[in-house]
C-alpha cells in the first residue's frame, strides 16, 4: 500500500485496549476514566482478521499497544496467533512494563510467555528513575514493578528492548544522565520523546515542553558531541546517535520540532474500537468495525484499507494547534 505522497505502509500499530493500570499525566487525565464498553472493542478474532488483511496488502510489522496491552485478558494467546499470519515478519509490543515481571505460570513471567508467543521487540516506558517522581507522572506507585519488569524482559532475551522517555519540564530534565547510565548498564536503547498534544490534560502546554534539541545539548554537555548513526533505523521515526567512546545508542523522537518527521512514515493505526487512523496527529479516522460486523468480505475490507491509506496526510497537524478528539490512550501510542 502506498499513499499519495509515496509513503509505503508496512507497519500496523494495533491497540487492543483503551484501559490502563496507570494514569500518565500526558496521556490521560487523572479523573475517573470512562472505558469503552466491552462490545465496543474488537474481539481478538476480529483484530486478527484485520491484521491478516493488512498483511495481504504488504504490512510486515505489527506492534501491539494500548492503553496498557498487558491488562487485557488472554493477551498472550492473542499474540501467539500473529506469527501464524503469512507476511508478518516482526512483532513488537509497547508496554509500561508494570506487568512484564508478573509470574503467570509457575516459573514463567509474562515477559517469557510473550517471547515464547513470538514477540521480538519490546518498548518499555520509563520516564524517571526516581520512585517519587514516577508516581507523580503515572499516578501510581509502580516503579519497583517496572524495574523488575525490565529485568524480566532482559532475562527473557528479546531481540530488542527499548526504553522510552517522554520529556517534561520540571519533571525529568535531571534524569537524562541517570537514565542514559541505566540504559547503558543494561545494554538497552534509550529514546527521548517530545511531548505531543495527544491528551486533553493541562500538562500539555508550552511550559512543560522540552525539545529534542535542548535535550541533545544537555546530553552533549556531559558526554561530548553525540555521533550520528544515520545507517541505524528501527521501524519508527527516531534518529539515533552513539555516546562518544561507548557502544551505547540513544534515540530522539521529535514529532514537534523535527520538520522531516513524517517523511518516511510507514505506519497505520488500528484502534481498539475498530477505527483505522492513517496518522496519530490528524483527526482522520475510518470506522472499519462497522463493515466488519456487517459481514464485509475480505476483498471489501482490503478496499477499505486501501482507501484509508489513500487519505493519509502528508504530515501531522501537531504544529497547527491540533487538539485531539480522543486521548492518546484511546488511539494507541
Ligand atoms: N501503556 C503503554 C506504554 O505506556 O508504553 C503503551 C501505550 S502508550 C500510549 C505508548 C507510548 O506513548 C508510551 O511510550 C508513552 O510514553 C507515549 N505517550 C503517551 N502520551 C504521550 C504524549 N502526550 N506525548 C508523547 N508520548 C506520549
Ligand atoms: Fe497508560 Fe501508557 Fe498512557 Fe501511561 S502512557 S497512561 S501507561 S497507556
Coordinates of C-alpha atoms and ligand atoms in Angstrom, one line a residue:
X1 CA 0.0 0.0 0.0
X2 CA 1.3 3.4 -0.9
X3 CA -0.3 6.8 -0.3
X4 CA -0.3 9.9 -2.4
X5 CA 3.0 11.1 -1.0
X6 CA 4.9 7.9 -1.6
X7 CA 4.7 6.6 1.9
X8 CA 4.8 2.8 1.7
X9 CA 2.7 1.3 4.5
X10 CA 4.4 -1.7 6.1
X11 CA 3.7 -1.2 9.8
X12 CA 0.4 -1.6 11.7
X13 CA 0.1 -0.5 15.3
X14 CA -2.7 -2.4 16.9
X15 CA -4.2 -1.1 20.1
X16 CA -6.0 -3.8 21.9
X17 CA -7.4 -1.9 24.8
X18 CA -8.2 1.7 26.0
X19 CA -7.7 0.6 29.6
X20 CA -4.6 1.1 31.7
X21 CA -3.4 0.5 35.2
X22 CA -1.6 3.8 35.2
X23 CA -2.6 7.4 34.7
X24 CA 0.2 9.2 33.0
X25 CA -0.4 12.9 33.0
X26 CA 0.4 13.4 29.4
X27 CA -1.7 10.5 28.2
X28 CA -4.9 10.6 30.2
X29 CA -6.4 12.8 32.9
X30 CA -6.4 11.8 36.5
X31 CA -10.1 11.9 36.9
X32 CA -12.1 8.7 36.5
X33 CA -11.9 7.3 33.1
X34 CA -14.9 6.1 31.1
X35 CA -13.7 2.9 29.5
X36 CA -15.3 1.7 26.3
X37 CA -17.9 -1.0 26.8
X38 CA -16.8 -4.5 26.0
X39 CA -18.9 -4.8 22.9
X40 CA -17.3 -1.7 21.6
X41 CA -13.9 -3.3 21.5
X42 CA -12.8 -5.5 18.6
X43 CA -12.6 -9.2 19.6
X44 CA -9.2 -10.8 19.2
X45 CA -10.7 -12.8 16.3
X46 CA -11.8 -9.6 14.6
X47 CA -8.4 -8.0 15.2
X48 CA -6.6 -11.0 13.8
X49 CA -8.7 -10.9 10.7
X50 CA -7.8 -7.2 10.1
X51 CA -4.1 -8.0 10.6
X52 CA -4.4 -10.7 8.1
X53 CA -6.0 -8.3 5.6
X54 CA -3.3 -5.7 6.3
X55 CA -0.6 -8.4 5.8
X56 CA -2.2 -9.3 2.4
X57 CA -1.6 -5.6 1.5
X58 CA 2.1 -5.6 2.5
X59 CA 2.1 -5.0 6.2
X60 CA 5.0 -7.0 7.6
X61 CA 5.4 -5.5 11.1
X62 CA 2.8 -5.4 13.9
X63 CA 3.2 -3.6 17.2
X64 CA 0.7 -4.4 19.9
X65 CA -0.1 -1.4 22.1
X66 CA -2.9 0.3 24.1
X67 CA -3.8 1.6 26.7
X68 CA -1.8 -1.0 28.6
X69 CA -1.9 -4.1 26.4
X70 CA -0.9 -6.4 29.2
X71 CA -4.0 -5.6 31.1
X72 CA -6.2 -7.3 28.6
X73 CA -7.0 -10.9 29.4
X74 CA -5.6 -13.6 27.1
X75 CA -3.2 -11.2 25.5
X76 CA -0.5 -13.9 25.3
X77 CA -2.9 -16.3 23.4
X78 CA -3.7 -13.4 21.0
X79 CA -0.1 -12.6 20.4
X80 CA 0.7 -16.2 19.7
X81 CA -1.5 -16.2 16.7
X82 CA 0.1 -13.2 15.0
X83 CA 3.2 -15.0 13.7
X84 CA 0.9 -17.6 12.0
X85 CA -0.3 -14.8 9.7
X86 CA 1.5 -15.0 6.3
X87 CA 3.7 -12.0 5.7
X88 CA 4.1 -10.8 9.3
X89 CA 7.8 -10.9 10.0
X90 CA 8.1 -8.8 13.0
X91 CA 6.1 -8.4 16.2
X92 CA 6.6 -5.7 18.8
X93 CA 4.9 -4.7 22.0
X94 CA 4.7 -1.3 23.7
X95 CA 4.1 -1.5 27.5
X96 CA 4.5 0.5 30.6
X97 CA 6.4 -2.6 32.0
X98 CA 4.5 -2.9 35.2
X99 CA 3.2 -6.4 34.4
X100 CA 6.2 -7.9 32.5
X101 CA 7.7 -9.4 35.6
X102 CA 4.4 -11.0 36.8
X103 CA 4.5 -14.7 37.2
X104 CA 1.7 -16.0 35.0
X105 CA 2.5 -19.7 35.4
X106 CA 4.9 -21.4 37.8
X107 CA 8.4 -20.1 37.0
X108 CA 7.2 -18.2 33.9
X109 CA 7.0 -14.4 33.7
X110 CA 4.7 -12.5 31.4
X111 CA 7.8 -11.4 29.5
X112 CA 8.9 -15.0 28.9
X113 CA 5.4 -16.0 27.8
X114 CA 5.3 -13.2 25.4
X115 CA 8.7 -14.1 24.0
X116 CA 7.6 -17.7 23.5
X117 CA 4.5 -16.4 21.8
X118 CA 6.6 -14.6 19.2
X119 CA 7.2 -11.1 20.4
X120 CA 10.6 -10.0 19.2
X121 CA 10.9 -6.4 20.4
X122 CA 9.6 -4.6 23.4
X123 CA 9.3 -0.9 24.1
X124 CA 9.1 -0.1 27.8
X125 CA 8.1 3.4 29.1
X126 CA 10.4 4.7 31.8
X127 CA 10.4 8.5 32.4
X128 CA 12.4 8.6 35.6
X129 CA 14.5 6.5 38.0
X130 CA 13.1 8.4 40.9
X131 CA 10.2 6.5 42.5
X132 CA 8.5 9.6 43.9
X133 CA 8.6 11.4 40.6
X134 CA 7.5 8.2 38.8
X135 CA 4.4 8.2 41.0
X136 CA 3.7 11.8 40.3
X137 CA 3.9 11.3 36.5
X138 CA 2.0 8.0 36.3
X139 CA -0.4 8.4 39.2
X140 CA 0.7 5.0 40.5
X141 CA 3.5 3.7 42.8
X142 CA 4.6 1.0 40.4
X143 CA 8.2 2.0 39.9
X144 CA 9.5 -1.2 41.6
X145 CA 7.3 -3.4 39.3
X146 CA 8.6 -1.6 36.2
X147 CA 12.2 -2.2 37.2
X148 CA 11.6 -5.8 37.8
X149 CA 9.6 -5.9 34.5
X150 CA 12.7 -4.6 32.8
X151 CA 14.8 -7.3 34.5
X152 CA 12.3 -10.0 33.4
X153 CA 12.4 -8.7 29.8
X154 CA 16.2 -8.8 29.8
X155 CA 16.3 -12.3 31.3
X156 CA 13.9 -13.4 28.6
X157 CA 16.2 -12.5 25.7
X158 CA 14.0 -10.4 23.4
X159 CA 15.8 -9.4 20.2
X160 CA 15.5 -5.8 21.1
X161 CA 14.4 -3.8 24.2
X162 CA 14.0 -0.1 24.0
X163 CA 13.2 2.3 26.9
X164 CA 11.1 5.3 26.0
X165 CA 11.2 8.6 28.0
X166 CA 8.8 11.4 27.4
X167 CA 10.5 14.7 28.1
X168 CA 8.8 17.0 30.6
X169 CA 9.9 20.4 32.1
X170 CA 10.4 20.3 35.9
X171 CA 9.8 16.5 35.9
X172 CA 12.6 14.6 34.4
X173 CA 15.1 17.1 33.0
X174 CA 17.5 16.0 35.8
X175 CA 17.1 12.4 34.8
X176 CA 18.7 12.5 31.3
X177 CA 22.2 11.3 32.5
X178 CA 20.9 8.8 35.1
X179 CA 18.6 7.2 32.5
X180 CA 21.4 7.0 29.9
X181 CA 23.6 5.4 32.6
X182 CA 20.8 3.0 33.5
X183 CA 20.2 2.0 29.9
X184 CA 24.0 1.7 29.2
X185 CA 24.4 -0.6 32.3
X186 CA 21.6 -2.8 31.0
X187 CA 22.7 -2.6 27.3
X188 CA 19.3 -1.1 26.2
X189 CA 18.5 1.5 23.7
X190 CA 17.0 4.6 25.3
X191 CA 14.8 7.1 23.3
X192 CA 13.7 10.5 24.3
X193 CA 10.3 11.6 23.1
X194 CA 8.9 15.1 22.7
X195 CA 5.6 15.5 24.4
X196 CA 2.8 15.6 21.8
X197 CA -0.7 17.2 22.2
X198 CA -2.5 13.9 22.3
X199 CA -4.1 14.2 25.7
X200 CA -6.8 16.5 27.0
X201 CA -4.8 17.3 30.1
X202 CA -3.5 20.7 31.1
X203 CA 0.0 19.2 31.4
X204 CA 0.5 19.7 27.7
X205 CA 1.4 23.4 27.5
X206 CA 4.5 25.3 26.4
X207 CA 5.8 25.5 30.0
X208 CA 6.1 21.7 30.1
X209 CA 7.5 21.1 26.7
X210 CA 11.2 20.2 26.3
X211 CA 12.6 19.9 22.8
X212 CA 14.9 17.3 21.4
X213 CA 17.4 19.9 20.6
X214 CA 17.6 21.2 24.2
X215 CA 17.9 17.6 25.4
X216 CA 20.6 16.7 23.0
X217 CA 22.6 19.8 24.1
X218 CA 22.3 18.8 27.7
X219 CA 23.5 15.3 27.0
X220 CA 26.4 16.6 24.9
X221 CA 27.5 19.0 27.7
X222 CA 28.0 15.9 29.8
X223 CA 29.3 13.3 27.3
X224 CA 30.6 15.4 24.4
X225 CA 29.3 15.6 20.9
X226 CA 27.0 12.7 20.0
X227 CA 27.9 10.7 16.9
X228 CA 25.0 10.4 14.4
X229 CA 24.1 6.9 13.4
X230 CA 22.4 7.6 10.1
X231 CA 22.5 4.0 9.0
X232 CA 20.8 2.7 12.1
X233 CA 17.0 2.7 11.9
X234 CA 14.3 0.9 13.6
X235 CA 10.8 0.9 12.1
X236 CA 9.9 4.3 13.6
X237 CA 10.8 7.9 13.1
X238 CA 13.6 8.1 15.7
X239 CA 17.0 9.4 14.9
X240 CA 19.9 7.6 16.6
X241 CA 23.3 8.7 18.0
X242 CA 26.1 7.0 19.7
X243 CA 27.5 8.2 23.0
X244 CA 31.2 9.0 22.3
X245 CA 33.6 6.3 23.5
X246 CA 30.8 3.8 24.1
X247 CA 28.8 1.3 22.1
X248 CA 25.7 2.8 23.5
X249 CA 22.9 4.2 21.3
X250 CA 20.3 6.9 22.2
X251 CA 17.4 7.9 20.1
X252 CA 15.4 11.0 19.7
X253 CA 11.7 11.3 18.6
X254 CA 10.9 14.9 17.9
X255 CA 7.4 14.9 16.4
X256 CA 7.0 18.6 17.3
X257 CA 10.3 20.1 16.2
X258 CA 11.7 17.8 13.5
X259 CA 10.3 19.1 10.3
X260 CA 11.2 15.9 8.5
X261 CA 9.4 13.7 11.0
X262 CA 6.7 12.4 8.6
X263 CA 8.8 12.0 5.5
X264 CA 9.4 8.2 5.9
X265 CA 6.2 7.4 7.7
X266 CA 5.3 3.7 7.1
X267 CA 2.5 3.5 9.7
X268 CA -1.1 2.9 10.0
X269 CA -3.0 2.5 13.3
X270 CA -5.9 0.3 14.3
X271 CA -7.7 1.5 17.4
X272 CA -9.2 -1.0 19.8
X273 CA -12.7 0.2 18.8
X274 CA -12.1 -0.6 15.2
X275 CA -11.0 2.7 13.7
X276 CA -8.3 2.9 11.1
X277 CA -6.2 6.0 11.6
X278 CA -3.7 7.0 8.9
X279 CA -1.9 9.4 11.2
X280 CA -1.6 9.9 15.0
X281 CA -1.6 13.7 14.6
X282 CA -4.7 14.1 12.5
X283 CA -8.4 13.9 13.0
X284 CA -8.9 11.4 10.2
X285 CA -10.2 8.0 11.3
X286 CA -12.3 5.5 9.5
X287 CA -14.6 3.0 11.1
X288 CA -13.8 -0.4 9.9
X289 CA -15.6 -2.2 12.7
X290 CA -18.9 -1.3 11.0
X291 CA -18.4 -3.1 7.7
X292 CA -16.5 -5.9 9.5
X293 CA -19.5 -6.6 11.7
X294 CA -21.9 -6.1 8.9
X295 CA -20.4 -9.1 7.1
X296 CA -17.9 -7.4 4.7
X297 CA -15.9 -9.8 2.6
X298 CA -12.1 -9.9 2.8
X299 CA -11.9 -8.1 -0.6
X300 CA -14.2 -5.3 0.7
X301 CA -12.1 -4.9 3.8
X302 CA -8.9 -4.8 1.7
X303 CA -10.5 -2.0 -0.4
X304 CA -11.3 -0.2 2.9
X305 CA -7.6 -0.3 3.9
X306 CA -6.6 1.0 0.5
X307 CA -9.0 3.9 0.7
X308 CA -7.7 4.8 4.2
X309 CA -4.1 4.8 3.0
X310 CA -5.0 7.0 0.1
X311 CA -6.2 9.6 2.6
X312 CA -3.0 9.5 4.7
X313 CA -2.0 13.2 5.1
X314 CA 1.5 14.3 4.0
X315 CA 2.3 15.2 7.6
X316 CA 0.7 15.5 11.1
X317 CA -1.1 18.6 12.3
X318 CA 0.6 18.9 15.7
X319 CA 2.1 22.2 14.9
X320 CA -1.2 23.6 13.8
X321 CA -2.8 23.6 17.2
X322 CA -4.1 20.1 16.7
X323 CA -6.3 19.2 19.6
X324 CA -7.1 15.5 20.0
X325 CA -10.7 14.4 19.6
X326 CA -9.6 11.3 21.6
X327 CA -7.0 10.9 24.2
X328 CA -3.8 9.1 23.3
X329 CA -4.9 6.2 25.4
X330 CA -7.9 5.7 23.2
X331 CA -5.8 5.9 20.0
X332 CA -2.9 3.6 20.9
X333 CA 0.5 5.0 21.2
Ligands
LIG1 N1 0.9 1.8 28.0 C1 2.0 1.5 27.1 C2 3.1 2.5 27.5 O1 2.9 3.3 28.3 O2 4.2 2.3 26.9 C3 1.6 1.6 25.7 C4 0.7 2.8 25.2 S1 1.4 4.4 25.4 C5 0.1 5.4 24.8 C6 2.7 4.4 24.2 C7 3.7 5.4 24.3 O3 3.1 6.7 24.1 C8 4.5 5.5 25.6 O4 5.9 5.4 25.4 C9 4.0 6.8 26.2 O5 5.1 7.4 27.0 C10 3.8 7.6 24.9 N2 2.9 8.8 25.1 C11 1.7 8.9 25.7 N3 1.3 10.1 25.8 C12 2.2 10.9 25.1 C13 2.3 12.3 24.8 N4 1.4 13.1 25.1 N5 3.4 12.7 24.1 C14 4.4 11.8 23.8 N6 4.3 10.5 24.0 C15 3.3 10.0 24.7
LIG2 FE1 -1.2 4.0 30.4 FE2 0.8 4.0 28.7 FE3 -0.9 6.1 28.7 FE4 0.8 5.8 30.7 S1 1.3 6.2 28.6 S2 -1.5 6.2 30.9 S3 1.0 3.6 30.9 S4 -1.3 4.0 28.2

